[in-house]
mmCIF file with all atom_site columns, C-alpha atoms and ligand atoms in Angstrom:
data_model
loop_
_atom_site.group_PDB
_atom_site.id
_atom_site.type_symbol
_atom_site.label_atom_id
_atom_site.label_alt_id
_atom_site.label_comp_id
_atom_site.label_asym_id
_atom_site.label_entity_id
_atom_site.label_seq_id
_atom_site.pdbx_PDB_ins_code
_atom_site.Cartn_x
_atom_site.Cartn_y
_atom_site.Cartn_z
_atom_site.occupancy
_atom_site.B_iso_or_equiv
_atom_site.pdbx_formal_charge
_atom_site.auth_seq_id
_atom_site.auth_comp_id
_atom_site.auth_asym_id
_atom_site.auth_atom_id
_atom_site.pdbx_PDB_model_num
ATOM   1   C CA . MET A 1 1   ? 0.000   0.000   0.000  1.00 46.00 ? 1   MET A CA 1
ATOM   2   C CA . ILE A 1 2   ? 1.312   3.442   -0.946 1.00 45.00 ? 2   ILE A CA 1
ATOM   3   C CA . ILE A 1 3   ? 0.794   6.136   1.652  1.00 44.00 ? 3   ILE A CA 1
ATOM   4   C CA . ARG A 1 4   ? 1.240   9.773   0.843  1.00 43.00 ? 4   ARG A CA 1
ATOM   5   C CA . THR A 1 5   ? 0.874   12.716  3.113  1.00 41.00 ? 5   THR A CA 1
ATOM   6   C CA . SER A 1 6   ? -1.701  15.119  1.666  1.00 40.00 ? 6   SER A CA 1
ATOM   7   C CA . LYS A 1 7   ? -0.921  18.631  0.466  1.00 37.00 ? 7   LYS A CA 1
ATOM   8   C CA . LYS A 1 8   ? -2.822  19.989  3.406  1.00 44.00 ? 8   LYS A CA 1
ATOM   9   C CA . CYS A 1 9   ? -0.681  17.861  5.691  1.00 42.00 ? 9   CYS A CA 1
ATOM   10  C CA . GLN A 1 10  ? 2.613   18.902  4.159  1.00 43.00 ? 10  GLN A CA 1
ATOM   11  C CA . ASN A 1 11  ? 1.710   22.465  5.123  1.00 41.00 ? 11  ASN A CA 1
ATOM   12  C CA . GLY A 1 12  ? 0.969   21.306  8.629  1.00 46.00 ? 12  GLY A CA 1
ATOM   13  C CA . GLY A 1 13  ? -2.388  22.912  7.891  1.00 49.00 ? 13  GLY A CA 1
ATOM   14  C CA . ILE A 1 14  ? -4.776  20.104  8.782  1.00 53.00 ? 14  ILE A CA 1
ATOM   15  C CA . ARG A 1 15  ? -7.629  20.896  11.128 1.00 61.00 ? 15  ARG A CA 1
ATOM   16  C CA . MET A 1 16  ? -6.315  21.603  14.625 1.00 77.00 ? 16  MET A CA 1
ATOM   17  C CA . ALA A 1 17  ? -6.841  18.790  17.084 1.00 88.00 ? 17  ALA A CA 1
ATOM   18  C CA . ILE A 1 18  ? -5.965  18.127  20.693 1.00 95.00 ? 18  ILE A CA 1
ATOM   19  C CA . ILE A 1 19  ? -3.314  15.433  20.697 1.00 98.00 ? 19  ILE A CA 1
ATOM   20  C CA . GLY A 1 20  ? -2.418  13.512  23.829 1.00 98.00 ? 20  GLY A CA 1
ATOM   21  C CA . VAL A 1 21  ? 1.217   12.739  24.610 1.00 98.00 ? 21  VAL A CA 1
ATOM   22  C CA . LEU A 1 22  ? 1.838   10.165  27.314 1.00 98.00 ? 22  LEU A CA 1
ATOM   23  C CA . ALA A 1 23  ? 3.946   12.150  29.778 1.00 98.00 ? 23  ALA A CA 1
ATOM   24  C CA . LEU A 1 24  ? 4.747   9.689   32.552 1.00 98.00 ? 24  LEU A CA 1
ATOM   25  C CA . GLN A 1 25  ? 8.418   9.455   31.668 1.00 96.00 ? 25  GLN A CA 1
ATOM   26  C CA . GLY A 1 26  ? 10.837  9.716   28.743 1.00 96.00 ? 26  GLY A CA 1
ATOM   27  C CA . ALA A 1 27  ? 11.093  11.883  25.612 1.00 96.00 ? 27  ALA A CA 1
ATOM   28  C CA . PHE A 1 28  ? 7.588   13.360  25.636 1.00 98.00 ? 28  PHE A CA 1
ATOM   29  C CA . LEU A 1 29  ? 8.488   17.072  25.480 1.00 98.00 ? 29  LEU A CA 1
ATOM   30  C CA . GLU A 1 30  ? 10.127  16.666  22.082 1.00 97.00 ? 30  GLU A CA 1
ATOM   31  C CA . HIS A 1 31  ? 6.917   15.188  20.681 1.00 98.00 ? 31  HIS A CA 1
ATOM   32  C CA . CYS A 1 32  ? 4.962   18.100  22.191 1.00 98.00 ? 32  CYS A CA 1
ATOM   33  C CA . HIS A 1 33  ? 7.230   20.554  20.343 1.00 98.00 ? 33  HIS A CA 1
ATOM   34  C CA . CYS A 1 34  ? 6.725   18.707  17.038 1.00 97.00 ? 34  CYS A CA 1
ATOM   35  C CA . LEU A 1 35  ? 2.949   18.781  17.421 1.00 97.00 ? 35  LEU A CA 1
ATOM   36  C CA . LYS A 1 36  ? 2.896   22.451  18.388 1.00 96.00 ? 36  LYS A CA 1
ATOM   37  C CA . SER A 1 37  ? 5.134   23.336  15.444 1.00 96.00 ? 37  SER A CA 1
ATOM   38  C CA . LEU A 1 38  ? 2.480   21.724  13.212 1.00 95.00 ? 38  LEU A CA 1
ATOM   39  C CA . GLY A 1 39  ? -0.224  23.882  14.790 1.00 93.00 ? 39  GLY A CA 1
ATOM   40  C CA . HIS A 1 40  ? -1.817  21.395  17.172 1.00 95.00 ? 40  HIS A CA 1
ATOM   41  C CA . GLN A 1 41  ? -2.812  21.629  20.787 1.00 96.00 ? 41  GLN A CA 1
ATOM   42  C CA . VAL A 1 42  ? -1.137  19.184  23.152 1.00 98.00 ? 42  VAL A CA 1
ATOM   43  C CA . GLN A 1 43  ? -2.522  17.476  26.230 1.00 98.00 ? 43  GLN A CA 1
ATOM   44  C CA . GLU A 1 44  ? 0.153   15.828  28.366 1.00 98.00 ? 44  GLU A CA 1
ATOM   45  C CA . VAL A 1 45  ? -1.366  12.591  29.647 1.00 98.00 ? 45  VAL A CA 1
ATOM   46  C CA . ARG A 1 46  ? -0.606  11.623  33.252 1.00 98.00 ? 46  ARG A CA 1
ATOM   47  C CA . ARG A 1 47  ? -4.068  10.839  34.607 1.00 98.00 ? 47  ARG A CA 1
ATOM   48  C CA . ILE A 1 48  ? -7.200  9.193   33.274 1.00 98.00 ? 48  ILE A CA 1
ATOM   49  C CA . GLU A 1 49  ? -8.958  12.616  33.038 1.00 98.00 ? 49  GLU A CA 1
ATOM   50  C CA . ASP A 1 50  ? -6.313  13.780  30.568 1.00 98.00 ? 50  ASP A CA 1
ATOM   51  C CA . LEU A 1 51  ? -7.681  11.340  27.963 1.00 98.00 ? 51  LEU A CA 1
ATOM   52  C CA . ALA A 1 52  ? -11.102 12.992  27.816 1.00 96.00 ? 52  ALA A CA 1
ATOM   53  C CA . HIS A 1 53  ? -10.746 15.314  24.800 1.00 96.00 ? 53  HIS A CA 1
ATOM   54  C CA . ILE A 1 54  ? -7.871  13.900  22.774 1.00 97.00 ? 54  ILE A CA 1
ATOM   55  C CA . SER A 1 55  ? -8.177  12.900  19.096 1.00 97.00 ? 55  SER A CA 1
ATOM   56  C CA . GLY A 1 56  ? -4.876  11.024  18.919 1.00 98.00 ? 56  GLY A CA 1
ATOM   57  C CA . LEU A 1 57  ? -2.132  9.793   21.235 1.00 98.00 ? 57  LEU A CA 1
ATOM   58  C CA . ILE A 1 58  ? 1.662   9.637   21.112 1.00 98.00 ? 58  ILE A CA 1
ATOM   59  C CA . LEU A 1 59  ? 3.442   6.970   23.157 1.00 98.00 ? 59  LEU A CA 1
ATOM   60  C CA . PRO A 1 60  ? 7.012   8.299   23.445 1.00 98.00 ? 60  PRO A CA 1
ATOM   61  C CA . GLY A 1 61  ? 10.386  6.660   23.892 1.00 97.00 ? 61  GLY A CA 1
ATOM   62  C CA . GLY A 1 62  ? 11.946  6.329   27.303 1.00 96.00 ? 62  GLY A CA 1
ATOM   63  C CA . GLU A 1 63  ? 12.191  3.415   29.674 1.00 96.00 ? 63  GLU A CA 1
ATOM   64  C CA . SER A 1 64  ? 9.406   0.951   28.991 1.00 97.00 ? 64  SER A CA 1
ATOM   65  C CA . THR A 1 65  ? 9.725   -0.768  32.389 1.00 97.00 ? 65  THR A CA 1
ATOM   66  C CA . ALA A 1 66  ? 9.167   2.503   34.239 1.00 98.00 ? 66  ALA A CA 1
ATOM   67  C CA . MET A 1 67  ? 6.337   3.499   31.900 1.00 98.00 ? 67  MET A CA 1
ATOM   68  C CA . SER A 1 68  ? 4.637   0.119   32.289 1.00 98.00 ? 68  SER A CA 1
ATOM   69  C CA . ASN A 1 69  ? 4.737   0.404   36.087 1.00 98.00 ? 69  ASN A CA 1
ATOM   70  C CA . LEU A 1 70  ? 3.329   3.936   36.004 1.00 98.00 ? 70  LEU A CA 1
ATOM   71  C CA . LEU A 1 71  ? 0.642   2.980   33.469 1.00 98.00 ? 71  LEU A CA 1
ATOM   72  C CA . GLN A 1 72  ? -0.523  0.210   35.770 1.00 98.00 ? 72  GLN A CA 1
ATOM   73  C CA . SER A 1 73  ? -0.438  2.202   39.005 1.00 98.00 ? 73  SER A CA 1
ATOM   74  C CA . SER A 1 74  ? -2.269  5.191   37.437 1.00 97.00 ? 74  SER A CA 1
ATOM   75  C CA . GLY A 1 75  ? -5.011  3.018   35.909 1.00 98.00 ? 75  GLY A CA 1
ATOM   76  C CA . LEU A 1 76  ? -4.074  4.381   32.471 1.00 98.00 ? 76  LEU A CA 1
ATOM   77  C CA . LEU A 1 77  ? -3.103  0.984   31.070 1.00 98.00 ? 77  LEU A CA 1
ATOM   78  C CA . GLU A 1 78  ? -6.660  -0.318  30.711 1.00 98.00 ? 78  GLU A CA 1
ATOM   79  C CA . LYS A 1 79  ? -8.148  3.050   29.693 1.00 98.00 ? 79  LYS A CA 1
ATOM   80  C CA . ILE A 1 80  ? -5.597  3.687   26.950 1.00 98.00 ? 80  ILE A CA 1
ATOM   81  C CA . LYS A 1 81  ? -5.852  0.087   25.729 1.00 98.00 ? 81  LYS A CA 1
ATOM   82  C CA . ASP A 1 82  ? -9.589  0.505   25.418 1.00 98.00 ? 82  ASP A CA 1
ATOM   83  C CA . LYS A 1 83  ? -9.281  3.761   23.465 1.00 98.00 ? 83  LYS A CA 1
ATOM   84  C CA . ILE A 1 84  ? -6.692  2.358   21.048 1.00 98.00 ? 84  ILE A CA 1
ATOM   85  C CA . GLU A 1 85  ? -8.769  -0.777  20.474 1.00 98.00 ? 85  GLU A CA 1
ATOM   86  C CA . ASN A 1 86  ? -11.676 1.529   19.671 1.00 97.00 ? 86  ASN A CA 1
ATOM   87  C CA . GLY A 1 87  ? -9.693  3.292   16.946 1.00 97.00 ? 87  GLY A CA 1
ATOM   88  C CA . LEU A 1 88  ? -7.824  6.176   18.599 1.00 98.00 ? 88  LEU A CA 1
ATOM   89  C CA . PRO A 1 89  ? -4.931  7.041   16.219 1.00 98.00 ? 89  PRO A CA 1
ATOM   90  C CA . VAL A 1 90  ? -1.546  6.320   17.839 1.00 98.00 ? 90  VAL A CA 1
ATOM   91  C CA . LEU A 1 91  ? 2.060   7.140   17.032 1.00 98.00 ? 91  LEU A CA 1
ATOM   92  C CA . ALA A 1 92  ? 4.424   5.012   19.134 1.00 98.00 ? 92  ALA A CA 1
ATOM   93  C CA . THR A 1 93  ? 8.175   5.485   19.204 1.00 98.00 ? 93  THR A CA 1
ATOM   94  C CA . CYS A 1 94  ? 10.765  3.099   20.687 1.00 97.00 ? 94  CYS A CA 1
ATOM   95  C CA . ALA A 1 95  ? 9.586   2.299   24.258 1.00 98.00 ? 95  ALA A CA 1
ATOM   96  C CA . GLY A 1 96  ? 6.101   3.206   22.984 1.00 98.00 ? 96  GLY A CA 1
ATOM   97  C CA . LEU A 1 97  ? 6.386   0.475   20.368 1.00 98.00 ? 97  LEU A CA 1
ATOM   98  C CA . ILE A 1 98  ? 7.492   -2.003  23.047 1.00 98.00 ? 98  ILE A CA 1
ATOM   99  C CA . LEU A 1 99  ? 4.418   -1.108  25.107 1.00 98.00 ? 99  LEU A CA 1
ATOM   100 C CA . LEU A 1 100 ? 2.054   -1.867  22.219 1.00 98.00 ? 100 LEU A CA 1
ATOM   101 C CA . ALA A 1 101 ? 3.476   -5.314  21.414 1.00 98.00 ? 101 ALA A CA 1
ATOM   102 C CA . LYS A 1 102 ? 1.468   -8.448  22.003 1.00 98.00 ? 102 LYS A CA 1
ATOM   103 C CA . ARG A 1 103 ? 4.685   -10.410 22.568 1.00 97.00 ? 103 ARG A CA 1
ATOM   104 C CA . LEU A 1 104 ? 8.173   -9.562  23.852 1.00 97.00 ? 104 LEU A CA 1
ATOM   105 C CA . GLN A 1 105 ? 11.103  -11.902 23.427 1.00 96.00 ? 105 GLN A CA 1
ATOM   106 C CA . ALA A 1 106 ? 12.214  -13.322 26.794 1.00 90.00 ? 106 ALA A CA 1
ATOM   107 C CA . ASP A 1 107 ? 10.609  -10.523 28.764 1.00 90.00 ? 107 ASP A CA 1
ATOM   108 C CA . SER A 1 108 ? 7.684   -10.414 31.173 1.00 92.00 ? 108 SER A CA 1
ATOM   109 C CA . LEU A 1 109 ? 7.024   -6.662  30.925 1.00 96.00 ? 109 LEU A CA 1
ATOM   110 C CA . LYS A 1 110 ? 3.316   -5.854  31.101 1.00 97.00 ? 110 LYS A CA 1
ATOM   111 C CA . THR A 1 111 ? 2.237   -4.181  27.844 1.00 98.00 ? 111 THR A CA 1
ATOM   112 C CA . PHE A 1 112 ? -1.035  -3.062  26.219 1.00 98.00 ? 112 PHE A CA 1
ATOM   113 C CA . GLU A 1 113 ? -0.910  -6.317  24.148 1.00 98.00 ? 113 GLU A CA 1
ATOM   114 C CA . ILE A 1 114 ? -2.541  -4.686  21.129 1.00 98.00 ? 114 ILE A CA 1
ATOM   115 C CA . LEU A 1 115 ? -0.159  -4.856  18.170 1.00 98.00 ? 115 LEU A CA 1
ATOM   116 C CA . ASP A 1 116 ? 0.317   -8.373  16.786 1.00 98.00 ? 116 ASP A CA 1
ATOM   117 C CA . ILE A 1 117 ? 4.114   -8.329  16.686 1.00 98.00 ? 117 ILE A CA 1
ATOM   118 C CA . THR A 1 118 ? 7.008   -9.899  18.602 1.00 98.00 ? 118 THR A CA 1
ATOM   119 C CA . VAL A 1 119 ? 9.569   -7.382  19.850 1.00 98.00 ? 119 VAL A CA 1
ATOM   120 C CA . LYS A 1 120 ? 13.130  -7.740  21.072 1.00 97.00 ? 120 LYS A CA 1
ATOM   121 C CA . ARG A 1 121 ? 14.084  -4.953  23.467 1.00 95.00 ? 121 ARG A CA 1
ATOM   122 C CA . ASN A 1 122 ? 17.539  -3.353  23.384 1.00 92.00 ? 122 ASN A CA 1
ATOM   123 C CA . ALA A 1 123 ? 18.234  -5.283  20.203 1.00 93.00 ? 123 ALA A CA 1
ATOM   124 C CA . TYR A 1 124 ? 21.312  -3.242  19.295 1.00 89.00 ? 124 TYR A CA 1
ATOM   125 C CA . GLY A 1 125 ? 22.922  -3.440  22.731 1.00 81.00 ? 125 GLY A CA 1
ATOM   126 C CA . ARG A 1 126 ? 23.609  -0.761  25.303 1.00 77.00 ? 126 ARG A CA 1
ATOM   127 C CA . GLN A 1 127 ? 23.220  3.028   25.196 1.00 74.00 ? 127 GLN A CA 1
ATOM   128 C CA . SER A 1 128 ? 26.725  3.360   23.707 1.00 72.00 ? 128 SER A CA 1
ATOM   129 C CA . ALA A 1 129 ? 25.580  1.280   20.720 1.00 77.00 ? 129 ALA A CA 1
ATOM   130 C CA . SER A 1 130 ? 22.968  3.899   19.831 1.00 87.00 ? 130 SER A CA 1
ATOM   131 C CA . PHE A 1 131 ? 23.334  5.312   16.324 1.00 91.00 ? 131 PHE A CA 1
ATOM   132 C CA . VAL A 1 132 ? 21.902  7.596   13.645 1.00 94.00 ? 132 VAL A CA 1
ATOM   133 C CA . SER A 1 133 ? 21.100  6.432   10.155 1.00 93.00 ? 133 SER A CA 1
ATOM   134 C CA . SER A 1 134 ? 18.915  7.649   7.327  1.00 94.00 ? 134 SER A CA 1
ATOM   135 C CA . ALA A 1 135 ? 16.611  6.041   4.838  1.00 93.00 ? 135 ALA A CA 1
ATOM   136 C CA . GLN A 1 136 ? 14.692  6.650   1.680  1.00 92.00 ? 136 GLN A CA 1
ATOM   137 C CA . ILE A 1 137 ? 11.163  5.457   2.386  1.00 91.00 ? 137 ILE A CA 1
ATOM   138 C CA . SER A 1 138 ? 9.597   6.109   -0.978 1.00 87.00 ? 138 SER A CA 1
ATOM   139 C CA . SER A 1 139 ? 6.057   5.334   0.160  1.00 88.00 ? 139 SER A CA 1
ATOM   140 C CA . LEU A 1 140 ? 6.319   8.262   2.613  1.00 90.00 ? 140 LEU A CA 1
ATOM   141 C CA . SER A 1 141 ? 8.691   10.913  1.297  1.00 89.00 ? 141 SER A CA 1
ATOM   142 C CA . SER A 1 142 ? 10.997  11.730  -1.582 1.00 89.00 ? 142 SER A CA 1
ATOM   143 C CA . SER A 1 143 ? 13.686  12.976  0.872  1.00 90.00 ? 143 SER A CA 1
ATOM   144 C CA . LEU A 1 144 ? 16.040  10.980  3.047  1.00 94.00 ? 144 LEU A CA 1
ATOM   145 C CA . ILE A 1 145 ? 14.519  10.508  6.498  1.00 96.00 ? 145 ILE A CA 1
ATOM   146 C CA . PRO A 1 146 ? 16.927  10.596  9.485  1.00 96.00 ? 146 PRO A CA 1
ATOM   147 C CA . LEU A 1 147 ? 16.542  7.642   11.858 1.00 96.00 ? 147 LEU A CA 1
ATOM   148 C CA . VAL A 1 148 ? 17.797  7.935   15.454 1.00 96.00 ? 148 VAL A CA 1
ATOM   149 C CA . PHE A 1 149 ? 18.132  4.608   17.274 1.00 96.00 ? 149 PHE A CA 1
ATOM   150 C CA . ILE A 1 150 ? 18.632  4.764   21.057 1.00 95.00 ? 150 ILE A CA 1
ATOM   151 C CA . ARG A 1 151 ? 18.722  1.398   22.824 1.00 94.00 ? 151 ARG A CA 1
ATOM   152 C CA . ALA A 1 152 ? 16.242  0.516   20.149 1.00 96.00 ? 152 ALA A CA 1
ATOM   153 C CA . PRO A 1 153 ? 13.997  -2.514  19.888 1.00 96.00 ? 153 PRO A CA 1
ATOM   154 C CA . ILE A 1 154 ? 13.505  -4.495  16.694 1.00 97.00 ? 154 ILE A CA 1
ATOM   155 C CA . ILE A 1 155 ? 10.422  -6.319  15.540 1.00 98.00 ? 155 ILE A CA 1
ATOM   156 C CA . LEU A 1 156 ? 11.147  -10.013 15.116 1.00 98.00 ? 156 LEU A CA 1
ATOM   157 C CA . GLU A 1 157 ? 7.781   -11.130 13.768 1.00 98.00 ? 157 GLU A CA 1
ATOM   158 C CA . VAL A 1 158 ? 4.647   -9.483  12.459 1.00 98.00 ? 158 VAL A CA 1
ATOM   159 C CA . ALA A 1 159 ? 1.203   -10.960 11.868 1.00 98.00 ? 159 ALA A CA 1
ATOM   160 C CA . PRO A 1 160 ? 0.290   -11.153 8.150  1.00 98.00 ? 160 PRO A CA 1
ATOM   161 C CA . HIS A 1 161 ? -2.059  -8.151  8.285  1.00 97.00 ? 161 HIS A CA 1
ATOM   162 C CA . ILE A 1 162 ? 0.607   -5.776  9.681  1.00 98.00 ? 162 ILE A CA 1
ATOM   163 C CA . GLU A 1 163 ? 2.218   -3.501  7.115  1.00 97.00 ? 163 GLU A CA 1
ATOM   164 C CA . VAL A 1 164 ? 5.998   -3.155  7.318  1.00 97.00 ? 164 VAL A CA 1
ATOM   165 C CA . LEU A 1 165 ? 6.952   0.456   6.548  1.00 96.00 ? 165 LEU A CA 1
ATOM   166 C CA . HIS A 1 166 ? 10.707  0.086   6.903  1.00 96.00 ? 166 HIS A CA 1
ATOM   167 C CA . ARG A 1 167 ? 13.520  -2.380  7.592  1.00 96.00 ? 167 ARG A CA 1
ATOM   168 C CA . HIS A 1 168 ? 16.966  -1.330  8.742  1.00 94.00 ? 168 HIS A CA 1
ATOM   169 C CA . GLU A 1 169 ? 19.620  -3.824  7.584  1.00 93.00 ? 169 GLU A CA 1
ATOM   170 C CA . GLY A 1 170 ? 16.936  -6.480  7.341  1.00 95.00 ? 170 GLY A CA 1
ATOM   171 C CA . ASN A 1 171 ? 15.352  -5.793  10.735 1.00 96.00 ? 171 ASN A CA 1
ATOM   172 C CA . ILE A 1 172 ? 11.779  -4.517  10.865 1.00 97.00 ? 172 ILE A CA 1
ATOM   173 C CA . VAL A 1 173 ? 11.815  -1.094  12.535 1.00 97.00 ? 173 VAL A CA 1
ATOM   174 C CA . ALA A 1 174 ? 8.578   0.607   11.385 1.00 97.00 ? 174 ALA A CA 1
ATOM   175 C CA . VAL A 1 175 ? 5.089   -0.838  10.993 1.00 98.00 ? 175 VAL A CA 1
ATOM   176 C CA . GLN A 1 176 ? 1.509   0.255   10.762 1.00 97.00 ? 176 GLN A CA 1
ATOM   177 C CA . ASP A 1 177 ? -1.746  -1.464  11.514 1.00 97.00 ? 177 ASP A CA 1
ATOM   178 C CA . LYS A 1 178 ? -5.070  0.342   11.112 1.00 94.00 ? 178 LYS A CA 1
ATOM   179 C CA . ASN A 1 179 ? -4.910  3.263   13.601 1.00 97.00 ? 179 ASN A CA 1
ATOM   180 C CA . ILE A 1 180 ? -1.348  2.514   14.800 1.00 98.00 ? 180 ILE A CA 1
ATOM   181 C CA . ILE A 1 181 ? 2.046   3.669   13.532 1.00 98.00 ? 181 ILE A CA 1
ATOM   182 C CA . ALA A 1 182 ? 4.912   2.137   15.534 1.00 98.00 ? 182 ALA A CA 1
ATOM   183 C CA . LEU A 1 183 ? 8.607   2.989   15.122 1.00 98.00 ? 183 LEU A CA 1
ATOM   184 C CA . SER A 1 184 ? 11.793  1.639   16.730 1.00 97.00 ? 184 SER A CA 1
ATOM   185 C CA . PHE A 1 185 ? 13.479  5.003   16.273 1.00 97.00 ? 185 PHE A CA 1
ATOM   186 C CA . HIS A 1 186 ? 12.937  8.622   17.392 1.00 97.00 ? 186 HIS A CA 1
ATOM   187 C CA . PRO A 1 187 ? 11.605  11.035  14.722 1.00 97.00 ? 187 PRO A CA 1
ATOM   188 C CA . GLU A 1 188 ? 10.936  13.623  17.455 1.00 97.00 ? 188 GLU A CA 1
ATOM   189 C CA . LEU A 1 189 ? 14.702  14.057  17.910 1.00 96.00 ? 189 LEU A CA 1
ATOM   190 C CA . THR A 1 190 ? 15.115  15.172  14.299 1.00 96.00 ? 190 THR A CA 1
ATOM   191 C CA . LYS A 1 191 ? 13.761  18.047  12.223 1.00 95.00 ? 191 LYS A CA 1
ATOM   192 C CA . ASP A 1 192 ? 11.952  15.633  9.922  1.00 96.00 ? 192 ASP A CA 1
ATOM   193 C CA . LEU A 1 193 ? 8.238   15.557  10.681 1.00 96.00 ? 193 LEU A CA 1
ATOM   194 C CA . THR A 1 194 ? 7.187   12.950  8.106  1.00 96.00 ? 194 THR A CA 1
ATOM   195 C CA . PHE A 1 195 ? 5.912   10.475  10.708 1.00 97.00 ? 195 PHE A CA 1
ATOM   196 C CA . HIS A 1 196 ? 4.142   13.136  12.769 1.00 97.00 ? 196 HIS A CA 1
ATOM   197 C CA . ARG A 1 197 ? 2.390   14.361  9.620  1.00 96.00 ? 197 ARG A CA 1
ATOM   198 C CA . LEU A 1 198 ? 1.391   10.831  8.679  1.00 96.00 ? 198 LEU A CA 1
ATOM   199 C CA . PHE A 1 199 ? -0.044  10.344  12.167 1.00 97.00 ? 199 PHE A CA 1
ATOM   200 C CA . LEU A 1 200 ? -1.865  13.705  12.101 1.00 97.00 ? 200 LEU A CA 1
ATOM   201 C CA . GLU A 1 201 ? -3.348  12.831  8.754  1.00 94.00 ? 201 GLU A CA 1
ATOM   202 C CA . ARG A 1 202 ? -4.876  9.747   10.400 1.00 93.00 ? 202 ARG A CA 1
ATOM   203 C CA . VAL A 1 203 ? -6.226  11.965  13.167 1.00 95.00 ? 203 VAL A CA 1
ATOM   204 C CA . SER A 1 204 ? -7.847  14.335  10.709 1.00 89.00 ? 204 SER A CA 1
ATOM   205 C CA . LEU A 1 205 ? -9.379  11.464  8.713  1.00 85.00 ? 205 LEU A CA 1
ATOM   206 C CA . LYS A 1 206 ? -10.876 10.069  11.914 1.00 80.00 ? 206 LYS A CA 1
ATOM   207 C CA . SER A 1 207 ? -12.322 13.321  13.225 1.00 76.00 ? 207 SER A CA 1
HETATM 208 N N1 . LIG B 2 .   ? 15.389  0.190   25.542 1.00 62.13 ? 1   LIG B N1 1
HETATM 209 C C1 . LIG B 2 .   ? 14.331  0.956   26.079 1.00 62.13 ? 1   LIG B C1 1
HETATM 210 C C2 . LIG B 2 .   ? 13.305  0.067   26.726 1.00 62.13 ? 1   LIG B C2 1
HETATM 211 O O1 . LIG B 2 .   ? 13.339  -1.109  26.579 1.00 62.13 ? 1   LIG B O1 1
HETATM 212 C C3 . LIG B 2 .   ? 13.679  1.802   24.997 1.00 62.13 ? 1   LIG B C3 1
HETATM 213 C C4 . LIG B 2 .   ? 14.621  2.866   24.523 1.00 62.13 ? 1   LIG B C4 1
HETATM 214 C C5 . LIG B 2 .   ? 13.990  4.082   23.975 1.00 62.13 ? 1   LIG B C5 1
HETATM 215 O O2 . LIG B 2 .   ? 12.783  4.315   24.105 1.00 62.13 ? 1   LIG B O2 1
HETATM 216 N N2 . LIG B 2 .   ? 14.802  4.921   23.408 1.00 62.13 ? 1   LIG B N2 1
HETATM 217 O O3 . LIG B 2 .   ? 12.455  0.601   27.402 1.00 62.13 ? 1   LIG B O3 1
#
């Protein structure tokens, strides 16, 4: 399937929406800046009440163990799961991707168990093995897209209905499934807003 961001989207000019950014831990502020630079209102999500008016949700990178614990203790885990299963558009990056996975390799972390993929955490090793790459993803953009991998996971298996958007050296690192876009890397740490625009286009189609 070919996905293109619309003209309206490339201008960042799609209808303004309130977008939730899970703000329990990790790199959430950078996502907030990206959304604001595209003209959207941001709701940092820390409590169940914060979910009330959002039209989309970003699950940021960070430490998935800490986020999982906080999601469970705040009661957000079940509420967010319910909203995503009912079609709320989601952009998940790195730890966010881990939290969506139905299966983790050799790991008992509690996740939302929504996305039918198997994920290996810290697949490239320790923090010092983090790296920056770039890729031409012709279904999304004619420019090279920078890819920042920080203690990144890889996707080992995907169910047949999941669309693979990108592989890095053979490893699956970007997928989409209905209302979900999930990435192993961190677009919010670059100036390239291709994935945020793609996500916001989903939001505007839904609302
Ligand atoms: N390795 C981290 C984890 O398993 C994710 C890293 C990231 O989000 N940059 O939680």
